[in-house]
């Protein structure tokens, strides 16, 4: 897509990288929530709360905000600033999740 798309190919490719998984997540969760709620009708369906869910959503939002700030700032050009920032966000997420999984002594 990026090679054959001409001057806007990189923008189309990055849009596809965000839009495809987002569509799959929204459609997958939406359908499964509708089926679950339908099965438990007329009583309400309770979504179980988990602290890691909020951490995951926070890091996801951080990555999206980083991309939404850096891409227009750099004229929609993909460069090392975007990549390094996204890698740092991912590595922070990975270290946090690994520390919580092994019971790290960082007060987590």
XYZ file of N, CA, C and O in Angstrom:
432
model
N 0.828 -1.183 0.000
C 0.000 0.000 0.000
C 0.874 1.249 0.000
O 0.593 2.196 -0.708
N 1.911 1.261 0.827
C 2.758 2.439 0.909
C 3.565 2.638 -0.366
O 3.808 3.772 -0.776
N 3.965 1.559 -1.015
C 4.790 1.664 -2.210
C 3.940 2.045 -3.420
O 4.311 2.917 -4.202
N 2.787 1.431 -3.584
C 1.959 1.648 -4.772
C 0.965 2.786 -4.621
O 0.278 3.120 -5.571
N 0.871 3.389 -3.457
C -0.126 4.422 -3.219
C 0.289 5.809 -3.649
O -0.462 6.756 -3.453
N 1.460 5.965 -4.193
C 1.911 7.281 -4.613
C 2.322 8.129 -3.426
O 2.772 7.621 -2.404
N 2.177 9.451 -3.545
C 2.630 10.333 -2.472
C 1.842 10.169 -1.168
O 2.349 10.452 -0.097
N 0.596 9.725 -1.247
C -0.210 9.542 -0.043
C -0.224 8.093 0.430
O -1.009 7.739 1.311
N 0.645 7.273 -0.108
C 0.637 5.848 0.227
C 0.953 5.566 1.684
O 0.332 4.706 2.299
N 1.912 6.295 2.257
C 2.268 6.068 3.654
C 1.110 6.438 4.574
O 0.838 5.749 5.552
N 0.414 7.502 4.252
C -0.723 7.923 5.075
C -1.834 6.876 5.005
O -2.447 6.549 6.020
N -2.075 6.331 3.837
C -3.100 5.299 3.686
C -2.688 4.039 4.439
O -3.508 3.398 5.106
N -1.407 3.685 4.378
C -0.931 2.493 5.063
C -1.045 2.637 6.573
O -1.483 1.711 7.259
N -0.672 3.787 7.119
C -0.783 4.015 8.560
C -2.243 4.030 8.975
O -2.615 3.490 10.016
N -3.109 4.613 8.164
C -4.543 4.607 8.472
C -5.073 3.185 8.532
O -5.874 2.847 9.409
N -4.614 2.350 7.613
C -5.028 0.946 7.624
C -4.515 0.199 8.848
O -5.212 -0.657 9.392
N -3.318 0.554 9.309
C -2.760 -0.099 10.499
C -3.576 0.232 11.743
O -3.666 -0.578 12.665
N -4.132 1.421 11.803
C -4.964 1.787 12.956
C -6.417 1.352 12.755
O -7.071 0.899 13.690
N -6.946 1.504 11.556
C -8.370 1.266 11.329
C -8.724 -0.215 11.341
O -9.769 -0.584 11.870
N -7.875 -1.059 10.796
C -8.187 -2.495 10.737
C -8.344 -3.121 12.116
O -9.389 -3.703 12.414
N -7.328 -3.020 12.983
C -7.489 -3.589 14.329
C -8.594 -2.916 15.137
O -9.282 -3.572 15.917
N -8.776 -1.613 14.944
C -9.837 -0.924 15.677
C -11.208 -1.446 15.253
O -12.078 -1.704 16.099
N -11.396 -1.654 13.960
C -12.658 -2.209 13.471
C -12.875 -3.615 14.013
O -13.977 -3.953 14.465
N -11.830 -4.444 13.978
C -11.958 -5.813 14.484
C -12.300 -5.830 15.966
O -13.133 -6.616 16.408
N -11.676 -4.955 16.742
C -11.939 -4.902 18.173
C -13.362 -4.429 18.439
O -14.091 -5.030 19.241
N -13.754 -3.334 17.794
C -15.094 -2.798 18.032
C -16.177 -3.765 17.580
O -17.173 -3.979 18.281
N -16.009 -4.369 16.422
C -17.014 -5.304 15.927
C -17.021 -6.568 16.778
O -18.082 -7.063 17.159
N -15.843 -7.094 17.102
C -15.768 -8.306 17.917
C -16.348 -8.113 19.300
O -17.141 -8.930 19.778
N -15.976 -7.023 19.967
C -16.531 -6.754 21.291
C -18.013 -6.420 21.212
O -18.793 -6.847 22.066
N -18.388 -5.661 20.204
C -19.791 -5.282 20.066
C -20.688 -6.487 19.880
O -21.719 -6.623 20.555
N -20.313 -7.387 18.994
C -21.129 -8.576 18.747
C -21.166 -9.468 19.988
O -22.229 -9.954 20.388
N -20.011 -9.677 20.624
C -19.994 -10.543 21.805
C -20.765 -9.928 22.967
O -21.442 -10.641 23.715
N -20.712 -8.595 23.142
C -21.488 -7.955 24.203
C -22.991 -8.031 23.918
O -23.791 -8.220 24.828
N -23.379 -7.875 22.662
C -24.803 -7.977 22.323
C -25.303 -9.388 22.596
O -26.380 -9.586 23.180
N -24.527 -10.393 22.211
C -24.942 -11.783 22.451
C -25.006 -12.066 23.949
O -25.953 -12.694 24.439
N -24.008 -11.601 24.715
C -24.008 -11.828 26.157
C -25.166 -11.119 26.838
O -25.804 -11.675 27.732
N -25.429 -9.893 26.433
C -26.543 -9.154 27.021
C -27.872 -9.783 26.629
O -28.813 -9.803 27.420
N -27.946 -10.301 25.438
C -29.176 -10.919 24.969
C -29.468 -12.196 25.768
O -30.614 -12.500 26.090
N -28.404 -12.949 26.079
C -28.572 -14.178 26.845
C -29.046 -13.902 28.270
O -29.771 -14.717 28.845
N -28.613 -12.802 28.864
C -28.980 -12.513 30.248
C -30.181 -11.584 30.371
O -30.512 -11.154 31.465
N -30.843 -11.258 29.253
C -32.011 -10.383 29.271
C -33.118 -11.036 30.075
O -33.296 -12.240 29.970
N -33.853 -10.392 30.899
C -34.023 -8.970 31.155
C -33.115 -8.436 32.255
O -33.135 -7.243 32.522
N -32.353 -9.304 32.923
C -31.438 -8.769 33.934
C -30.264 -8.085 33.243
O -29.953 -8.361 32.083
N -29.603 -7.192 33.961
C -28.520 -6.429 33.351
C -27.253 -7.270 33.259
O -27.017 -8.171 34.064
N -26.456 -6.971 32.278
C -25.187 -7.661 32.066
C -24.084 -6.842 32.730
O -23.944 -5.654 32.459
N -23.314 -7.470 33.590
C -22.259 -6.780 34.325
C -20.913 -7.128 33.696
O -20.560 -8.308 33.568
N -20.184 -6.104 33.295
C -18.843 -6.298 32.735
C -17.862 -6.362 33.900
O -17.810 -5.446 34.715
N -17.111 -7.450 34.016
C -16.189 -7.558 35.144
C -15.089 -6.502 35.068
O -14.536 -6.241 33.997
N -14.801 -5.891 36.199
C -13.763 -4.862 36.247
C -12.395 -5.471 36.531
O -12.265 -6.413 37.292
N -11.385 -4.929 35.911
C -10.027 -5.410 36.092
C -9.094 -4.212 35.959
O -9.231 -3.428 35.021
N -8.152 -4.075 36.891
C -7.236 -2.947 36.853
C -6.361 -2.922 35.617
O -6.006 -1.861 35.107
N -6.002 -4.092 35.094
C -5.142 -4.133 33.914
C -5.860 -3.612 32.677
O -5.219 -3.138 31.737
N -7.183 -3.691 32.670
C -7.939 -3.154 31.540
C -7.710 -1.660 31.403
O -7.489 -1.148 30.305
N -7.731 -0.950 32.528
C -7.529 0.498 32.492
C -6.093 0.858 32.111
O -5.867 1.844 31.418
N -5.137 0.063 32.556
C -3.745 0.297 32.145
C -3.595 0.115 30.644
O -2.953 0.926 29.969
N -4.172 -0.956 30.124
C -4.074 -1.232 28.695
C -4.723 -0.114 27.884
O -4.152 0.353 26.889
N -5.907 0.314 28.299
C -6.574 1.413 27.596
C -5.773 2.704 27.693
O -5.713 3.480 26.736
N -5.141 2.945 28.832
C -4.313 4.142 28.989
C -3.130 4.151 28.040
O -2.837 5.172 27.404
N -2.441 3.018 27.937
C -1.305 2.954 27.013
C -1.755 3.007 25.566
O -1.073 3.597 24.716
N -2.898 2.407 25.256
C -3.443 2.505 23.903
C -3.750 3.950 23.546
O -3.395 4.431 22.462
N -4.381 4.645 24.473
C -4.690 6.061 24.232
C -3.413 6.890 24.118
O -3.348 7.817 23.312
N -2.403 6.568 24.917
C -1.134 7.298 24.831
C -0.513 7.119 23.448
O -0.019 8.089 22.852
N -0.543 5.903 22.921
C -0.008 5.665 21.581
C -0.786 6.393 20.502
O -0.211 6.968 19.572
N -2.113 6.377 20.619
C -2.929 7.079 19.632
C -2.723 8.585 19.696
O -2.619 9.254 18.661
N -2.662 9.133 20.912
C -2.433 10.580 21.052
C -1.054 10.944 20.523
O -0.890 11.968 19.850
N -0.049 10.114 20.823
C 1.306 10.381 20.310
C 1.294 10.439 18.778
O 1.865 11.351 18.183
N 0.633 9.460 18.153
C 0.576 9.451 16.689
C -0.218 10.643 16.165
O 0.166 11.248 15.158
N -1.317 10.992 16.839
C -2.132 12.121 16.385
C -1.439 13.466 16.564
O -1.763 14.434 15.883
N -0.478 13.540 17.473
C 0.265 14.784 17.664
C 1.467 14.844 16.725
O 1.714 15.854 16.068
N 2.212 13.743 16.652
C 3.479 13.750 15.902
C 3.247 13.767 14.390
O 3.952 14.482 13.673
N 2.287 12.987 13.895
C 2.097 12.926 12.443
C 1.733 14.275 11.832
O 2.369 14.690 10.849
N 0.760 15.019 12.350
C 0.509 16.342 11.765
C 1.673 17.307 11.967
O 1.952 18.145 11.113
N 2.367 17.187 13.090
C 3.506 18.057 13.379
C 4.631 17.844 12.376
O 5.312 18.784 11.982
N 4.811 16.600 11.929
C 5.862 16.275 10.964
C 5.353 16.263 9.526
O 6.025 15.746 8.639
N 4.175 16.810 9.285
C 3.645 16.859 7.929
C 3.275 15.490 7.390
O 3.446 15.224 6.206
N 2.777 14.609 8.246
C 2.362 13.244 7.895
C 3.509 12.411 7.338
O 3.305 11.477 6.574
N 4.727 12.743 7.722
C 5.900 11.973 7.315
C 6.266 11.012 8.438
O 6.313 11.392 9.603
N 6.513 9.774 8.078
C 6.919 8.781 9.061
C 8.421 8.923 9.290
O 9.205 8.787 8.360
N 8.791 9.191 10.537
C 10.221 9.329 10.820
C 10.528 8.689 12.169
O 9.679 8.055 12.788
N 11.762 8.874 12.611
C 12.210 8.215 13.838
C 11.528 8.770 15.084
O 11.420 8.061 16.087
N 11.062 10.004 15.057
C 10.395 10.574 16.230
C 9.127 9.774 16.538
O 8.872 9.412 17.691
N 8.343 9.481 15.530
C 7.130 8.696 15.717
C 7.471 7.281 16.177
O 6.914 6.780 17.148
N 8.398 6.655 15.498
C 8.756 5.276 15.822
C 9.353 5.118 17.202
O 8.973 4.216 17.953
N 10.278 5.997 17.565
C 10.907 5.908 18.880
C 9.885 6.181 19.973
O 9.870 5.496 21.009
N 9.011 7.134 19.772
C 7.977 7.422 20.765
C 7.037 6.247 20.965
O 6.717 5.884 22.104
N 6.596 5.633 19.861
C 5.709 4.479 19.979
C 6.423 3.289 20.619
O 5.832 2.558 21.416
N 7.691 3.099 20.289
C 8.457 2.021 20.926
C 8.632 2.266 22.417
O 8.540 1.332 23.225
N 8.864 3.506 22.815
C 9.005 3.821 24.248
C 7.699 3.565 24.994
O 7.714 3.008 26.098
N 6.592 3.951 24.399
C 5.290 3.690 25.028
C 5.072 2.187 25.164
O 4.651 1.696 26.214
N 5.392 1.434 24.116
C 5.215 -0.014 24.164
C 6.132 -0.657 25.196
O 5.713 -1.540 25.947
N 7.388 -0.219 25.257
C 8.324 -0.806 26.219
C 7.916 -0.489 27.651
O 8.051 -1.340 28.538
N 7.403 0.706 27.898
C 6.889 1.035 29.243
C 5.720 0.126 29.598
O 5.637 -0.383 30.724
N 4.822 -0.085 28.657
C 3.693 -0.981 28.879
C 4.174 -2.397 29.159
O 3.714 -3.055 30.104
N 5.123 -2.871 28.358
C 5.629 -4.232 28.501
C 6.318 -4.427 29.850
O 6.086 -5.428 30.538
N 7.150 -3.469 30.257
C 7.847 -3.569 31.547
C 6.842 -3.557 32.693
O 6.948 -4.352 33.638
N 5.849 -2.698 32.627
C 4.831 -2.635 33.675
C 4.069 -3.950 33.784
O 3.875 -4.478 34.882
N 3.653 -4.494 32.652
C 2.899 -5.758 32.676
C 3.769 -6.908 33.151
O 3.294 -7.775 33.905
N 5.041 -6.948 32.748
C 5.926 -8.018 33.207
C 6.203 -7.909 34.697
O 6.244 -8.924 35.407
N 6.390 -6.702 35.205
C 6.614 -6.514 36.643
C 5.390 -6.955 37.437
O 5.527 -7.583 38.491
N 4.215 -6.649 36.943
C 3.005 -7.086 37.642
C 2.832 -8.590 37.559
O 2.336 -9.221 38.485
N 3.232 -9.202 36.448
C 3.057 -10.645 36.279
C 3.993 -11.436 37.185
O 3.608 -12.478 37.722
N 5.218 -10.960 37.355
C 6.174 -11.699 38.185
C 6.206 -11.168 39.615
O 6.988 -11.649 40.427
N 5.358 -10.176 39.922
C 5.320 -9.630 41.277
C 6.551 -8.823 41.595
O 7.138 -8.961 42.669
N 6.934 -7.953 40.663
C 8.138 -7.133 40.826
C 8.090 -6.277 42.078
O 7.050 -5.901 42.568
N 9.255 -5.985 42.610
C 9.356 -5.229 43.851
C 9.416 -3.720 43.664
O 10.022 -3.032 44.454
N 8.786 -3.206 42.626
C 8.800 -1.768 42.376
C 7.559 -1.092 42.937
O 7.194 -0.017 42.509
N 6.890 -1.742 43.873
C 5.682 -1.171 44.432
C 4.498 -1.274 43.483
O 3.522 -0.564 43.613
N 4.575 -2.158 42.498
C 3.514 -2.302 41.508
C 2.525 -3.327 41.977
O 2.464 -4.371 41.948
